[in-house]
Amino acid sequence: MFRYLLSLLLFGALTAATHAADFQTINSAPTILYDAPSQKARPLFLYGSGVPVELISAIEGWSKVRDAQGTVGWVERSKLSSKRVLQVRASPAQIRAQPIDSAPLVFEAEENVLLELDEAATSPMTTLTPGWVRVRHQDGAGGYVRIGSIFGL
């Protein structure tokens, strides 16, 4: 019995550790972050369009989210999109031509700059170099950035 319980605990811990975070993007400006799931709740923050947030939970048309600064609150689910946008955590984030530190620098992005996730580069058919992800700036410049430099993945 003890071994059975121990195996269940280990399985649960491994399952929780491998659960990936679910990120979405604010799709409507302005979007209000509330302290509870109601428009009558206290407003905490106002977001513009394109900001990535981590989904914590969802109930009846509302999603509890966390932003890059760690602020937690509630937004209307209709204000979220599945489009993947990443936010630079600390500046400068170096975007390189290839996923290696010695590759030519394409550009540097300052803290809070928004970058689009290159969906084609994350498909199962593409081999990714661990620790890097392909991104694109709104001006069209693209390359690879270290995962530790961004929020939203």
mmCIF file of C-alpha atoms in Angstrom:
data_model
loop_
_atom_site.group_PDB
_atom_site.id
_atom_site.type_symbol
_atom_site.label_atom_id
_atom_site.label_comp_id
_atom_site.label_asym_id
_atom_site.label_seq_id
_atom_site.Cartn_x
_atom_site.Cartn_y
_atom_site.Cartn_z
ATOM 1 C CA MET A 1 0.000 0.000 0.000
ATOM 2 C CA PHE A 2 2.818 2.403 0.868
ATOM 3 C CA ARG A 3 4.495 1.827 -2.513
ATOM 4 C CA TYR A 4 1.202 2.402 -4.297
ATOM 5 C CA LEU A 5 0.665 5.748 -2.542
ATOM 6 C CA LEU A 6 4.265 6.761 -3.153
ATOM 7 C CA SER A 7 3.952 5.990 -6.870
ATOM 8 C CA LEU A 8 0.744 8.064 -7.072
ATOM 9 C CA LEU A 9 2.458 11.006 -5.381
ATOM 10 C CA LEU A 10 5.448 10.784 -7.717
ATOM 11 C CA PHE A 11 3.213 10.543 -10.779
ATOM 12 C CA GLY A 12 1.265 13.622 -9.643
ATOM 13 C CA ALA A 13 4.462 15.594 -9.056
ATOM 14 C CA LEU A 14 5.837 14.662 -12.478
ATOM 15 C CA THR A 15 2.560 15.531 -14.174
ATOM 16 C CA ALA A 16 2.442 18.945 -12.479
ATOM 17 C CA ALA A 17 6.080 19.644 -13.360
ATOM 18 C CA THR A 18 5.518 18.901 -17.046
ATOM 19 C CA HIS A 19 2.351 21.012 -17.359
ATOM 20 C CA ALA A 20 3.143 23.889 -19.678
ATOM 21 C CA ALA A 21 1.875 27.373 -18.965
ATOM 22 C CA ASP A 22 -0.981 28.626 -21.144
ATOM 23 C CA PHE A 23 -0.353 32.072 -22.622
ATOM 24 C CA GLN A 24 -2.725 34.301 -24.556
ATOM 25 C CA THR A 25 -2.677 37.899 -25.739
ATOM 26 C CA ILE A 26 -4.843 40.908 -24.931
ATOM 27 C CA ASN A 27 -6.674 41.535 -28.207
ATOM 28 C CA SER A 28 -8.588 44.703 -27.429
ATOM 29 C CA ALA A 29 -7.490 48.102 -26.186
ATOM 30 C CA PRO A 30 -8.230 49.252 -23.610
ATOM 31 C CA THR A 31 -8.657 46.123 -21.484
ATOM 32 C CA ILE A 32 -9.182 46.477 -17.738
ATOM 33 C CA LEU A 33 -7.609 44.088 -15.233
ATOM 34 C CA TYR A 34 -9.966 43.689 -12.252
ATOM 35 C CA ASP A 35 -9.380 42.297 -8.747
ATOM 36 C CA ALA A 36 -12.383 39.956 -9.136
ATOM 37 C CA PRO A 37 -14.343 38.458 -12.072
ATOM 38 C CA SER A 38 -16.868 41.283 -12.421
ATOM 39 C CA GLN A 39 -17.084 44.687 -14.098
ATOM 40 C CA LYS A 40 -18.203 45.982 -10.691
ATOM 41 C CA ALA A 41 -14.900 44.871 -9.116
ATOM 42 C CA ARG A 42 -12.018 47.241 -8.418
ATOM 43 C CA PRO A 43 -9.951 48.047 -11.569
ATOM 44 C CA LEU A 44 -6.243 47.301 -11.085
ATOM 45 C CA PHE A 45 -4.615 48.067 -14.403
ATOM 46 C CA LEU A 46 -5.329 49.067 -17.996
ATOM 47 C CA TYR A 47 -3.731 47.112 -20.874
ATOM 48 C CA GLY A 48 -3.215 48.016 -24.481
ATOM 49 C CA SER A 49 -3.610 45.518 -27.289
ATOM 50 C CA GLY A 50 -0.960 42.855 -27.887
ATOM 51 C CA VAL A 51 0.199 42.253 -24.309
ATOM 52 C CA PRO A 52 0.895 38.594 -23.419
ATOM 53 C CA VAL A 53 -0.642 37.157 -20.246
ATOM 54 C CA GLU A 54 -0.456 33.755 -18.560
ATOM 55 C CA LEU A 55 -3.816 32.084 -17.933
ATOM 56 C CA ILE A 56 -4.233 30.860 -14.361
ATOM 57 C CA SER A 57 -7.909 29.888 -14.380
ATOM 58 C CA ALA A 58 -11.221 30.680 -16.056
ATOM 59 C CA ILE A 59 -14.852 30.953 -14.946
ATOM 60 C CA GLU A 60 -18.055 32.114 -16.662
ATOM 61 C CA GLY A 61 -16.638 34.523 -19.247
ATOM 62 C CA TRP A 62 -13.667 35.651 -17.135
ATOM 63 C CA SER A 63 -10.003 34.611 -17.068
ATOM 64 C CA LYS A 64 -7.606 35.007 -14.165
ATOM 65 C CA VAL A 65 -4.257 36.081 -15.625
ATOM 66 C CA ARG A 66 -0.698 37.047 -14.676
ATOM 67 C CA ASP A 67 1.322 39.580 -16.664
ATOM 68 C CA ALA A 68 5.100 39.882 -17.170
ATOM 69 C CA GLN A 69 5.473 41.973 -13.990
ATOM 70 C CA GLY A 70 3.648 39.335 -11.920
ATOM 71 C CA THR A 71 0.414 41.294 -11.492
ATOM 72 C CA VAL A 72 -2.550 38.933 -11.112
ATOM 73 C CA GLY A 73 -6.161 39.816 -11.828
ATOM 74 C CA TRP A 74 -9.223 39.112 -13.937
ATOM 75 C CA VAL A 75 -10.040 40.100 -17.541
ATOM 76 C CA GLU A 76 -13.076 39.384 -19.659
ATOM 77 C CA ARG A 77 -12.373 36.254 -21.713
ATOM 78 C CA SER A 78 -13.619 38.012 -24.880
ATOM 79 C CA LYS A 79 -10.643 40.398 -24.575
ATOM 80 C CA LEU A 80 -8.128 37.530 -25.093
ATOM 81 C CA SER A 81 -6.719 36.003 -28.252
ATOM 82 C CA SER A 82 -4.740 32.826 -28.884
ATOM 83 C CA LYS A 83 -2.229 34.808 -30.980
ATOM 84 C CA ARG A 84 1.239 34.323 -29.464
ATOM 85 C CA VAL A 85 3.126 37.483 -28.547
ATOM 86 C CA LEU A 86 6.250 37.590 -26.382
ATOM 87 C CA GLN A 87 7.411 40.457 -24.176
ATOM 88 C CA VAL A 88 11.060 41.259 -23.488
ATOM 89 C CA ARG A 89 11.761 40.804 -19.750
ATOM 90 C CA ALA A 90 15.064 42.643 -19.398
ATOM 91 C CA SER A 91 16.927 44.815 -21.849
ATOM 92 C CA PRO A 92 18.575 44.444 -24.053
ATOM 93 C CA ALA A 93 17.385 41.144 -25.475
ATOM 94 C CA GLN A 94 19.688 40.171 -28.305
ATOM 95 C CA ILE A 95 17.988 38.817 -31.404
ATOM 96 C CA ARG A 96 20.469 36.802 -33.457
ATOM 97 C CA ALA A 97 20.477 35.464 -37.024
ATOM 98 C CA GLN A 98 20.868 31.867 -35.804
ATOM 99 C CA PRO A 99 20.120 30.201 -32.450
ATOM 100 C CA ILE A 100 23.698 30.450 -31.146
ATOM 101 C CA ASP A 101 25.448 33.157 -29.121
ATOM 102 C CA SER A 102 28.140 33.655 -31.761
ATOM 103 C CA ALA A 103 25.650 34.344 -34.600
ATOM 104 C CA PRO A 104 25.425 37.876 -36.027
ATOM 105 C CA LEU A 105 23.243 40.266 -34.033
ATOM 106 C CA VAL A 106 20.098 41.235 -35.982
ATOM 107 C CA PHE A 107 18.822 43.774 -33.425
ATOM 108 C CA GLU A 108 18.446 44.410 -29.706
ATOM 109 C CA ALA A 109 15.055 44.835 -28.055
ATOM 110 C CA GLU A 110 14.502 46.902 -24.931
ATOM 111 C CA GLU A 111 12.483 45.802 -21.903
ATOM 112 C CA ASN A 112 8.712 45.434 -22.564
ATOM 113 C CA VAL A 113 9.091 45.408 -26.372
ATOM 114 C CA LEU A 114 6.562 43.029 -27.919
ATOM 115 C CA LEU A 115 7.751 40.367 -30.380
ATOM 116 C CA GLU A 116 5.625 37.959 -32.384
ATOM 117 C CA LEU A 117 6.329 34.275 -31.963
ATOM 118 C CA ASP A 118 7.235 32.741 -35.326
ATOM 119 C CA GLU A 119 4.666 29.920 -35.347
ATOM 120 C CA ALA A 120 6.328 28.143 -38.286
ATOM 121 C CA ALA A 121 9.537 27.813 -36.277
ATOM 122 C CA THR A 122 7.686 26.098 -33.423
ATOM 123 C CA SER A 123 5.877 23.472 -35.497
ATOM 124 C CA PRO A 124 6.570 19.813 -34.643
ATOM 125 C CA MET A 125 8.326 19.358 -37.992
ATOM 126 C CA THR A 126 10.954 21.992 -37.138
ATOM 127 C CA THR A 127 13.975 21.186 -35.004
ATOM 128 C CA LEU A 128 14.530 23.898 -32.428
ATOM 129 C CA THR A 129 17.748 24.569 -30.613
ATOM 130 C CA PRO A 130 17.014 24.246 -26.881
ATOM 131 C CA GLY A 131 16.887 27.589 -25.091
ATOM 132 C CA TRP A 132 16.069 29.671 -28.194
ATOM 133 C CA VAL A 133 12.884 30.702 -30.005
ATOM 134 C CA ARG A 134 12.339 32.417 -33.357
ATOM 135 C CA VAL A 135 10.634 35.836 -33.157
ATOM 136 C CA ARG A 136 9.692 38.733 -35.403
ATOM 137 C CA HIS A 137 9.455 42.462 -34.573
ATOM 138 C CA GLN A 138 6.511 44.476 -35.929
ATOM 139 C CA ASP A 139 8.883 46.237 -38.363
ATOM 140 C CA GLY A 140 9.620 42.859 -39.990
ATOM 141 C CA ALA A 141 13.076 42.123 -38.564
ATOM 142 C CA GLY A 142 13.331 38.614 -37.194
ATOM 143 C CA GLY A 143 15.711 36.160 -35.632
ATOM 144 C CA TYR A 144 16.309 34.053 -32.541
ATOM 145 C CA VAL A 145 16.170 35.136 -28.900
ATOM 146 C CA ARG A 146 17.074 33.266 -25.714
ATOM 147 C CA ILE A 147 13.958 32.019 -23.950
ATOM 148 C CA GLY A 148 15.151 33.427 -20.621
ATOM 149 C CA SER A 149 14.959 36.961 -22.069
ATOM 150 C CA ILE A 150 11.228 36.874 -22.764
ATOM 151 C CA PHE A 151 7.825 36.383 -21.147
ATOM 152 C CA GLY A 152 4.980 34.567 -22.855
ATOM 153 C CA LEU A 153 6.317 31.141 -23.660
#
